[in-house]
XYZ file of C-alpha atoms in Angstrom:
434
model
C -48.704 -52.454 175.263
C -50.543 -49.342 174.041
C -49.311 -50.566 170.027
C -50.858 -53.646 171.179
C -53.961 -52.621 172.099
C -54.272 -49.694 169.496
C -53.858 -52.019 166.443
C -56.304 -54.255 167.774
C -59.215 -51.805 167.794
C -61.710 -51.554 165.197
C -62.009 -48.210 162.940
C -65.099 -46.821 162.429
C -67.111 -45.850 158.940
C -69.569 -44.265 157.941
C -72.787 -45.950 156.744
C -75.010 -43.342 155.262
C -78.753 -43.793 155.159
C -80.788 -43.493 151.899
C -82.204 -40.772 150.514
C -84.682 -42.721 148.226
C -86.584 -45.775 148.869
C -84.419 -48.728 147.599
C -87.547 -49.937 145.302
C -86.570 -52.209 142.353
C -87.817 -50.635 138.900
C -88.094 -53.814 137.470
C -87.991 -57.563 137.985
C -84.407 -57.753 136.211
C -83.749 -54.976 138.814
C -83.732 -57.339 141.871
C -82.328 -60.271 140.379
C -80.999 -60.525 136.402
C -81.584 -64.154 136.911
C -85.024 -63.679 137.236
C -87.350 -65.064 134.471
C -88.877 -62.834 132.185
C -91.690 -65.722 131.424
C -94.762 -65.881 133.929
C -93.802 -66.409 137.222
C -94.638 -70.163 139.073
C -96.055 -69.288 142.495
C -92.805 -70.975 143.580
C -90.461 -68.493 142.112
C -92.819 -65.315 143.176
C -91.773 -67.641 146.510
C -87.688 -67.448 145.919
C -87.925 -64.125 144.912
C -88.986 -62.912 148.035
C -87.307 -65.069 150.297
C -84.419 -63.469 148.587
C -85.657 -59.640 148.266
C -88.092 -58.924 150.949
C -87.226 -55.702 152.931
C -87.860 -57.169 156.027
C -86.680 -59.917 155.670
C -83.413 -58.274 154.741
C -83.233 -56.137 158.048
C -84.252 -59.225 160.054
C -81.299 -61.563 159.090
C -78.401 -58.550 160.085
C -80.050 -59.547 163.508
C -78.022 -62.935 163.180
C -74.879 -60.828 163.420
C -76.089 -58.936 166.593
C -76.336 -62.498 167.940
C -73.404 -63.760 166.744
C -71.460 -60.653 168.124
C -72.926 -61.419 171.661
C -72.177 -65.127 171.790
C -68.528 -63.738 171.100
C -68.640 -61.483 174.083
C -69.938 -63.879 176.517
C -66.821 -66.406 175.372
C -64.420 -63.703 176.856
C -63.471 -63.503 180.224
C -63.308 -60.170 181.919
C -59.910 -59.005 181.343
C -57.703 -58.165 184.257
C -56.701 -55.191 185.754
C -53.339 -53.398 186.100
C -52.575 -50.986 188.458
C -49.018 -48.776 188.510
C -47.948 -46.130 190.618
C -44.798 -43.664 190.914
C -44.198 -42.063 193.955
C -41.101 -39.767 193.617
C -39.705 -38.680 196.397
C -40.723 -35.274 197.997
C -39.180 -35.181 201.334
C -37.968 -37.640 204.625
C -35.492 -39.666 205.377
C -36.159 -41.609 201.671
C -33.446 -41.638 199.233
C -35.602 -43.091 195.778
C -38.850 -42.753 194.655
C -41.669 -45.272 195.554
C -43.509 -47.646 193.067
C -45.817 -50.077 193.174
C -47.445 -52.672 190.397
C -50.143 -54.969 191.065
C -52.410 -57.298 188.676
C -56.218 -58.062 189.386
C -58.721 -60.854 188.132
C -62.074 -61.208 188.857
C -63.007 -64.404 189.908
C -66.507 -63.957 189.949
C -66.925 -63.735 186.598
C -65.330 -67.265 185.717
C -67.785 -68.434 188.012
C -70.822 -67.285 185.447
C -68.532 -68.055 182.352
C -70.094 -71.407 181.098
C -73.668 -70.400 182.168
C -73.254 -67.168 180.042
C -71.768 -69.164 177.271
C -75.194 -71.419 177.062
C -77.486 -68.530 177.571
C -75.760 -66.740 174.720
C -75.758 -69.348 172.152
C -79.292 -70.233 173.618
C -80.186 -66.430 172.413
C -78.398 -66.581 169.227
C -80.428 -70.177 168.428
C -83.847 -67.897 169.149
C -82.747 -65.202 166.639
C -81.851 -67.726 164.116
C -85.289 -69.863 164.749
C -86.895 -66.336 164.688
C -85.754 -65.342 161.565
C -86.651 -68.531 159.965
C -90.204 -67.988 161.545
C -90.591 -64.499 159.533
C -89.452 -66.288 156.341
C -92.052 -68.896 156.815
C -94.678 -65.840 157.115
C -93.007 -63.717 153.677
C -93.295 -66.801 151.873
C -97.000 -67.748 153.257
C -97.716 -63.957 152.080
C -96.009 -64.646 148.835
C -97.937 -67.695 148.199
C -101.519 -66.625 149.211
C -101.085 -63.430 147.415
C -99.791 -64.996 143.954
C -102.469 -68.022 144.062
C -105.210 -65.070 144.998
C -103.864 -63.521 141.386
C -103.990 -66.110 139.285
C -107.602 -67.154 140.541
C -108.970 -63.976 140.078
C -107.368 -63.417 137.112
C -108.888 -66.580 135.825
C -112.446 -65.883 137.817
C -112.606 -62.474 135.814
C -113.465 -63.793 132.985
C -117.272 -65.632 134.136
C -117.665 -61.747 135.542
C -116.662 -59.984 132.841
C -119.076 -62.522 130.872
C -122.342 -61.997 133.215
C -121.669 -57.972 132.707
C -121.500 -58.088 129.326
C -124.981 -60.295 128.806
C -126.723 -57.821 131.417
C -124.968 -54.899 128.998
C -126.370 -56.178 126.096
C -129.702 -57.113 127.416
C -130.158 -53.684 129.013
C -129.219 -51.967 126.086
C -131.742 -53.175 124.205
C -134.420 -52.557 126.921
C -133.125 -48.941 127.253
C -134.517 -49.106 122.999
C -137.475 -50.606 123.566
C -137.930 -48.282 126.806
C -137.491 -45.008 124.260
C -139.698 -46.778 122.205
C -142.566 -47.262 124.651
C -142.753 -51.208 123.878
C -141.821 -51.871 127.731
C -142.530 -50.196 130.945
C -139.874 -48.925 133.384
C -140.851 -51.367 136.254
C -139.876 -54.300 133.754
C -136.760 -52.728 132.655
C -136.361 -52.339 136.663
C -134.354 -55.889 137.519
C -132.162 -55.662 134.240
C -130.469 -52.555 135.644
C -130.389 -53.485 139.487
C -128.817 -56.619 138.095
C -126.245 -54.515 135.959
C -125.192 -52.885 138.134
C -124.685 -55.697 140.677
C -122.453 -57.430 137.894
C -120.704 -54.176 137.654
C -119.986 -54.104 140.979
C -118.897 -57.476 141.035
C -116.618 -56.845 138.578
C -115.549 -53.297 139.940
C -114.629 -54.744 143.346
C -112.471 -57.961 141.740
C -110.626 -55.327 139.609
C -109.987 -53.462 142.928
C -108.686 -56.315 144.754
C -106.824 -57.944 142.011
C -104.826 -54.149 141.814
C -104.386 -53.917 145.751
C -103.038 -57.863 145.805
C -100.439 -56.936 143.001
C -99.510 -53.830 145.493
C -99.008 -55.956 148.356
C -96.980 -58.185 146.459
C -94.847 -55.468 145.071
C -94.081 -54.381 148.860
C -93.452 -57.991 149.083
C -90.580 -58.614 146.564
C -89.385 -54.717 147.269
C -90.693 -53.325 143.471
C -92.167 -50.384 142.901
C -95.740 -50.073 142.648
C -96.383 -49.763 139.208
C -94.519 -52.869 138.309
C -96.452 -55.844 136.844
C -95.236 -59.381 138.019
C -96.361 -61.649 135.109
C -97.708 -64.771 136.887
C -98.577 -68.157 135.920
C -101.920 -69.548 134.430
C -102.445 -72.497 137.523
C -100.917 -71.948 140.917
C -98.244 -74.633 141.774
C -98.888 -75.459 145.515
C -97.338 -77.996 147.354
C -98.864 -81.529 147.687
C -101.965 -81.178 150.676
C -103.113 -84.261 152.918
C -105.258 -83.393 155.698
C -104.914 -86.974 157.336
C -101.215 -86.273 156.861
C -100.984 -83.165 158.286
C -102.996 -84.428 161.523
C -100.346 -86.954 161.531
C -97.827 -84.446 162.065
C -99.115 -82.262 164.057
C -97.732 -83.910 167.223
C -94.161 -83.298 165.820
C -94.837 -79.497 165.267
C -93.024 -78.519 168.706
C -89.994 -79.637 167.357
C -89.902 -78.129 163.458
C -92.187 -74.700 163.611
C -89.554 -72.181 164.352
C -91.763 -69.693 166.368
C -91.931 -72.422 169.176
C -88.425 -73.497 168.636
C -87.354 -69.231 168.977
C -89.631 -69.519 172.935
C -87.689 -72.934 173.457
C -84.005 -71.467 172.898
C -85.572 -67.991 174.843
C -86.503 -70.064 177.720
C -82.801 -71.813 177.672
C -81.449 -68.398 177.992
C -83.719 -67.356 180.807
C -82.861 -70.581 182.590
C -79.360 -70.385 182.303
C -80.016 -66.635 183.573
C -81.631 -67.808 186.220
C -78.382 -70.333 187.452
C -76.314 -66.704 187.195
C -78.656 -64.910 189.733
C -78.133 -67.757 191.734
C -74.530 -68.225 191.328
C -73.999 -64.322 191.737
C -75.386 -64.386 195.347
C -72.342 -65.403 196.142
C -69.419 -62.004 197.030
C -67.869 -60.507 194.647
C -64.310 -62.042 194.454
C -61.195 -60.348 192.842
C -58.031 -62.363 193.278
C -54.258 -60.943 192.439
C -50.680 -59.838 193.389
C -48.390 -56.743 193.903
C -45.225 -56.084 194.191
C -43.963 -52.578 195.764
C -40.875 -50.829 196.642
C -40.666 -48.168 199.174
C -38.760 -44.689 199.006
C -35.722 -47.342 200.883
C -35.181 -49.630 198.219
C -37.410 -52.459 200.555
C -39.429 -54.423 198.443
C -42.310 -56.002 199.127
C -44.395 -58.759 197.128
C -47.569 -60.992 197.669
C -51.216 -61.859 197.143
C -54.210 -59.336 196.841
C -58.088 -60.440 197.877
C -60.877 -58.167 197.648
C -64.305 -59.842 198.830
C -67.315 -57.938 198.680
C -69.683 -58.054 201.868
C -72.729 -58.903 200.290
C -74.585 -56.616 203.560
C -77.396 -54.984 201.608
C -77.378 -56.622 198.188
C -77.588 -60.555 198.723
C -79.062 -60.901 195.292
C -82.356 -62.016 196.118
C -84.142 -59.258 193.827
C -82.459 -60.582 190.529
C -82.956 -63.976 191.583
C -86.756 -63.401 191.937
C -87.022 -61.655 189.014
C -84.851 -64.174 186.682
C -87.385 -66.967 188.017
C -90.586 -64.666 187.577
C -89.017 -64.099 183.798
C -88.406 -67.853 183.124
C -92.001 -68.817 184.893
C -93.405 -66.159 181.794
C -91.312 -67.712 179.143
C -92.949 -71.239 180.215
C -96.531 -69.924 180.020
C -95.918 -68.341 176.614
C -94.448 -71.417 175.409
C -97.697 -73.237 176.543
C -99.966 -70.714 175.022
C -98.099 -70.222 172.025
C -97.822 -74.402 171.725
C -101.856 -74.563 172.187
C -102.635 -71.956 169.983
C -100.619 -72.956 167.553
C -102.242 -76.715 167.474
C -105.290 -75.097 167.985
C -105.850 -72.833 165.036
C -104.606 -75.571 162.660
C -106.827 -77.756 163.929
C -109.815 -75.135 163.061
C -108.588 -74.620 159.919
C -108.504 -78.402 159.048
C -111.768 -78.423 160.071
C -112.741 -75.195 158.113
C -111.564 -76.917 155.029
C -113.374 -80.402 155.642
C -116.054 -78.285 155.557
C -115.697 -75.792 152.567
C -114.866 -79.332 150.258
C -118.291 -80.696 151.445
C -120.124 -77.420 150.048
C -117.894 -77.569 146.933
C -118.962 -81.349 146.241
C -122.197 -79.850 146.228
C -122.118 -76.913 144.122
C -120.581 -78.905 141.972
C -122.860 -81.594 141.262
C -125.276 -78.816 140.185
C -123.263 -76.965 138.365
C -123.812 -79.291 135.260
C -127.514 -78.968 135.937
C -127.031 -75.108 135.647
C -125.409 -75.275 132.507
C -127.761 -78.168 130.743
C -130.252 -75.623 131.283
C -128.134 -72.512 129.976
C -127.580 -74.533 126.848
C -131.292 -75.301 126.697
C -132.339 -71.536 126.811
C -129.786 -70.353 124.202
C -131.157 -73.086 121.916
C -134.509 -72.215 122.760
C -133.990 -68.253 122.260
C -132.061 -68.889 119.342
C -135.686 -70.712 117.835
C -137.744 -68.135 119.295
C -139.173 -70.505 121.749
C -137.994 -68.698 124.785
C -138.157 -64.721 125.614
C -134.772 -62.665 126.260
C -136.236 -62.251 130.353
C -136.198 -66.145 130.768
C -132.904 -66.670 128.432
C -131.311 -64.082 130.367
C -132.115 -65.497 133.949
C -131.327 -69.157 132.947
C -127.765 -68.222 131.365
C -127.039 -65.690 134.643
C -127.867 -68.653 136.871
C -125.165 -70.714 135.408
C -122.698 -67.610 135.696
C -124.088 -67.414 139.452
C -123.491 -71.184 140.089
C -120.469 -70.715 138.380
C -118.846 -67.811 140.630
C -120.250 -69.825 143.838
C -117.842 -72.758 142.776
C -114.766 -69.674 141.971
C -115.571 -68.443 146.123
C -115.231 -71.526 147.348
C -112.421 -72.840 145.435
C -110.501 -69.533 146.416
C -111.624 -69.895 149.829
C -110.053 -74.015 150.345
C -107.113 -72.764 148.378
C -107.033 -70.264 151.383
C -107.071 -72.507 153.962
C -104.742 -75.096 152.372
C -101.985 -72.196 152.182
C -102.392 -71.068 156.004
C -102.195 -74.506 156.905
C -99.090 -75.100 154.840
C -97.372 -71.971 156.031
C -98.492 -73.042 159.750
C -96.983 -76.373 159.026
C -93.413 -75.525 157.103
C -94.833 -77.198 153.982
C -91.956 -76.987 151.526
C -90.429 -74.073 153.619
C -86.854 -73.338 155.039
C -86.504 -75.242 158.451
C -83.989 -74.213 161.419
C -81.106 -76.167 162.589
C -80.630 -75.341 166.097
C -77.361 -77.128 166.319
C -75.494 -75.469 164.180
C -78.103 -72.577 163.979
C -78.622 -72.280 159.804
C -81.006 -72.228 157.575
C -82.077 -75.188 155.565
C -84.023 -74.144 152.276
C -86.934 -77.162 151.917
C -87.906 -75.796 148.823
């Protein structure tokens, strides 16, 4: 019995930590697959699905689970007892033994409510997990399309600097020359140096959004992810989304993760219950006495439930399940909620880009007027100046708001699983929608 039970056991070894942070170097450093080309925002997407830290650390949780719904498909093993007695003095002529076997019957009586809760629990890490994938590759995706817009958007600021450069240094000449005064040179550098810190604070965020998505994919900082010209989003239609948001119980896998959690504190709840009743341990011995009698029979131990009748862990596995439904509910209404604001957040930014851009033509019919009118000397540098920055102006309005619907298309997306992994609580794995 003791080879039995020795070559059964599990050996231990070591798992160091690191001494360095595991940062790739490179992008061929996380996968050698990986495109060298500019990155689609979908593969920025894959790539962190795959590589994300976090993410990384969060799916070992599976095993915990898994490793738990094992244990609670055991029952609790049964006891042995031995004794030898050898003789020390009397009337006796042989030692004295005695062997007797043990079960607990109380536990069989939990065994198929522990079974549910557990593979209730291991359905909530699983539905978890999925949930923090949908929010790595919502991060992934906003912070990729914020790139590629601003890298595109840099160029009408980088344009409005360099006219207000231009212009000023040629008033800075005509200011040394005494031809202009200082309060007309006055706007020309308050609006330089607006433009510059336009520009500055684009620059700033473009470098802090390559950053985050460098913690994002696990690269080092000073890597460059090459990105693509146009973002590739997936197909958006409010009307469609409304459609679906009555179905959103059943596929978002934060409210699916409360769902399984309150299956597990239910089926905790029927143990509390079902625990009330004594303790039960059920079994046999056999014994011989120091004159050869033997004796052999039944064993019951009951526990006399006195001053523990249970009633604390059954109040407190219904209080726990009562929280679990109210979280569900908040979580459920929040959740409908917020994409409902955002739906209506977007409704609203498209009506104000309609707008700017029906004027936006306007703008620039009368930015192509002034340059032909400057160019003939029909127009001064001050009013070709403010005609051609008012297009730049109109321009950038258009860039905000276009950044800001792509915005709330993406959190409405990643609220919504659009093209993202979904959960299947039956066998609890991962589908990729991608």
């Amino acid at each position: 019995m003791l080879a039995v039970a020795v070559t059964g056991c599990a050996r231990y070894t070591p798992l160091p930590l690191s001494t360095a942070a595991p940062l790739a170097p490179s992008l061929g450093a996380l996968d050698a697959s990986t495109p060298q080309a500019p990155l689609t925002v979908a593969q920025v997407i894959t790539l962190a699905l795959a590589n994300n830290p976090d993410l990384k650390a969060a799916r070992l949780q599976r095993g915990i689970a898994a490793g738990q719904t094992e244990q609670a498909g055991l029952l609790a093993n049964p006891s042995l007892s031995a004794a030898f007695l050898p003789l020390l003095s009397g009337a006796g002529t042989v030692p004295a033994w005695n062997l007797g076997l043990a079960q607990d019957i109380k536990s069989i009586l939990t065994y198929k409510s522990r079974q549910r809760a557990a593979r209730a629990s291991e359905r909530q890490v699983d539905a978890s997990v999925v949930w923090q994938e949908w929010q790595v590759a919502g991060q992934a995706r906003q912070i990729a399309t914020d790139l590629i817009i601003g890298a595109r958007n840099r160029q009408n600021y980088l344009a409005a600097y360099q006219l207000l450069a231009e212009r000023s240094a040629k008033l800075d000449k005509a200011l040394a020359s005494q031809t202009v005064t200082l309060v007309t040179v006055a706007p020309d550098r308050v609006a330089l140096q607006s433009a510059r810190s336009a520009l500055d604070a684009l620059d700033q965020q473009q470098l802090n959004l390559r950053h985050q998505l460098n913690a994002l994919l696990g690269l080092s900082p000073e890597v460059v992810v090459p990105l693509a010209a146009e973002p590739d989003l997936p197909p958006f239609d409010p009307a469609q989304v409304r459609g679906e948001i009555a179905t959103l119980p059943d596929r978002r896998p934060d409210l699916l993760a409360l769902r399984m959690g309150y299956a597990a504190s239910d089926e905790q709840l029927r143990q509390a219950i079902q625990s009330q009743f004594p303790d039960l341990i059920l079994g046999g011995s056999v014994a011989s006495d120091n004159a050869k009698v033997i004796n052999g029979g039944p064993n019951l131990q009951i526990g006399l439930p006195i001053f523990d009748q249970g009633q604390a862990a059954v109040a407190t596995a219904r209080a726990t399940r009562a929280q679990l439904h109210a979280d569900y509910d908040a979580r459920l209404s929040a959740a409908i909620g917020t994409i409902g604001s955002l739906l209506r957040e977007y409704e609203q930014l498209s009506a104000q880009l309609e707008v700017a851009r029906r004027d936006l033509p306007n703008a620039r019919a009368a930015a192509a007027r002034a340059q032909a009118a400057f160019g003939a000397s029909n127009l001064d540098e001050r009013g070709y100046v403010d005609l051609v920055l008012n297009r730049f102006t109109k321009e950038q309005e258009i860039m905000t708001l276009e950044l800001a619907l792509l915005d709330r298309q993406i959190a409405i997306q990643t609220l919504v699983g659009a093209g993202l992994p979904t959960v299947d609580l039956e066998s609890t794995t991962t589908v990729d929608a991608r």
